C-alpha cells in the first residue's frame, strides 16, 4: 500500500489502531482536498451511518426500573435518540449522499419487544411492530437480520420484514430444502452524490449470525441453514461487482474477535475481521453482535493489500457509527481515495419526537403491563452476590423449573429420576423488593426469552458441567483476602456462573481449574459417576450456547414454555414469594474446605 508524500504508514495505521477518525488515504489518488501530483480529479463524498443491536429499544427508557435509562457512563438508548443524530447529519449534508444501515438484533431485548411477540403478538393482531414503526420513521436503506430476529419464530420474523419500508438482508441464511437464499442477500442502490454528479452504485451485502442454528434450533431446524460468513461473502461480492456495484459495503451481525461462544459444529460467530482480511472487493464493514464500541478499525486484505474499514456502534442505540468516504471517478469507474469512521454518542441529542409519537401508545401499554403486581415478597431478594454466593433469588428460578419438569414427567419412564435444575445470575442488579413484586421485577431477573427444556445427565456429566462454570473464578490461595468484585473474572458475563439445585457441592477456588468441584453429594452421600438425573435447563444452554459440556442432548422435556412466564405464573398462583418455600443452600465457594465467605 502506497501513501502520499508526507504521510507515513506508521502514522496512518497508528491513528486507525487508536480509534482516531483521521482518514486513511488510499493509494495513487488525490487526497480529500484535491491535492496530488498533476491535475487533481474532482472529489465526491459519501457518508454511511450505522446502527446495530438496538434490541427493542425505542424510548430512552428502562422498563425494569420504570425510569429514564441511565448508567454509570450516562449513556442513552433507543431508536428515537439514533433518529435525532441521523436527522442532524442528514440536515448538515443536505444535497449530499447519506446512507443508513443496521447490522441486526432488533426485535428482541426489552419488555416492549417481548409484549408484541408474546402478550399481543403481531402475528395474531396484525398490528405493526414497534420496531417497524420506529425504524420506518428513520428511513433506513437496509437492515441485516441478527440472531435474535429468529427468537420468536419465522412467522413473526417474516411479518416484521413485510412491515418494514426497506429491505432486510441475510445472504447466508438459505432454505434447507432448496439451498436458495431464504431472505434478500443484497441490494445495489443508485446513489446521487450531488447535482450533475455521476451516479454511484452502492452494493450492500447482509450477513446474519450462524449461531441461530444453535440458539434457535427449535425455530429453524429443517427449515433454514446458516452458511459460513466468510464463504458467503466470497460468493456474493464478485456477483455484486459483476452486477454493477461500484463500491461494496457489508452489514454483518458477527463480531470481529474471530472466536465463538460455541464449538466447531457451526461456522464462526465473530468473523468480521476475517471477512475483511480474506475476501477481496470489500470497501467497508458495519458489524454488530458483540455489543462493543469500535469507532474505527482497518484490516488489510491479504489478496489486494487494501485497507478495509470496519466499525461497530456499541448496543441499544448508545452509539451511531459514521463512515465517511472520499471518491473520485476516473475512466468511467469509481474509486475510494480516503475513508474514516467515528462513533457518535446519542446522549448528545434529544429524542426525535416523530419516533416517540409513532410508538407512544405501544410504549404506554408496555409500561402499564410491566407494572402489574404478581405477588408479595416476604423479604427483599437480590442477585447482587449470586455469582459467588448461594442466594434465594436463584433458588426461586430453580424451584419453578424443578416443579415444572417434575410435574410434566410424572407417570413417564423418567419419573423416578431425581430432578436437578440449572440457573444463572443474568443480571446482578435484579431485585425482588419486600412487598409488591411486579412483572418488571421478574423480567429484570430473567431478562432473556429462554424456554425450559430438560435432558438426562450422569453424575460425571453434572460434575463436568460444574467444573466448566467453576473455571471462571480466579484462583485464590489459602490466606488471601477475597474481593467480591474480582473473585469472578470481570470479563466473563454473569450468566456463565451457572449453579445447580438438587445436589450439594463445594467449589474450591484454591485448586486448579478442572478439579474444583468437591463434596458433590445428595443427602451426604457422594454422587456416583454413573448416577442418572433429569436436569432442567434453558434452551440456550441445551442448544450449546456457552459451549458447556454434556448438555447438548435429546430433550426429555420441551413444551416451549418461556421461563420468565413460568416465574410470573408461579408467583401469581402462590400470591406470595417466601424464601422458606424454595431456598435450600446447597453450594459454596471454599479454599481447602474453608468457606470463602
Coordinates of C-alpha atoms in Angstrom, one line a residue, residues 8 50 70 94 129 220 230 234 262 278 298 301 419 421 455 466-467 485 591:
X8 CA 3.8 7.5 6.7
X50 CA -24.7 2.6 11.0
X70 CA -29.1 5.8 32.7
X94 CA -28.3 18.3 2.6
X129 CA -44.4 -4.0 15.4
X220 CA -35.2 -23.1 12.2
X230 CA -16.5 -15.6 5.0
X234 CA -16.6 -14.6 -1.1
X262 CA -19.9 -22.4 20.8
X278 CA -9.8 -12.8 3.2
X298 CA -8.7 -1.0 9.5
X301 CA -6.9 -7.6 2.8
X419 CA -34.7 -33.7 39.0
X421 CA -32.1 -27.6 37.8
X455 CA -32.2 -33.7 29.5
X466 CA -20.0 -27.6 37.2
X467 CA -16.2 -27.7 36.6
X485 CA -15.6 -7.6 42.9
X591 CA -10.5 -22.8 49.9

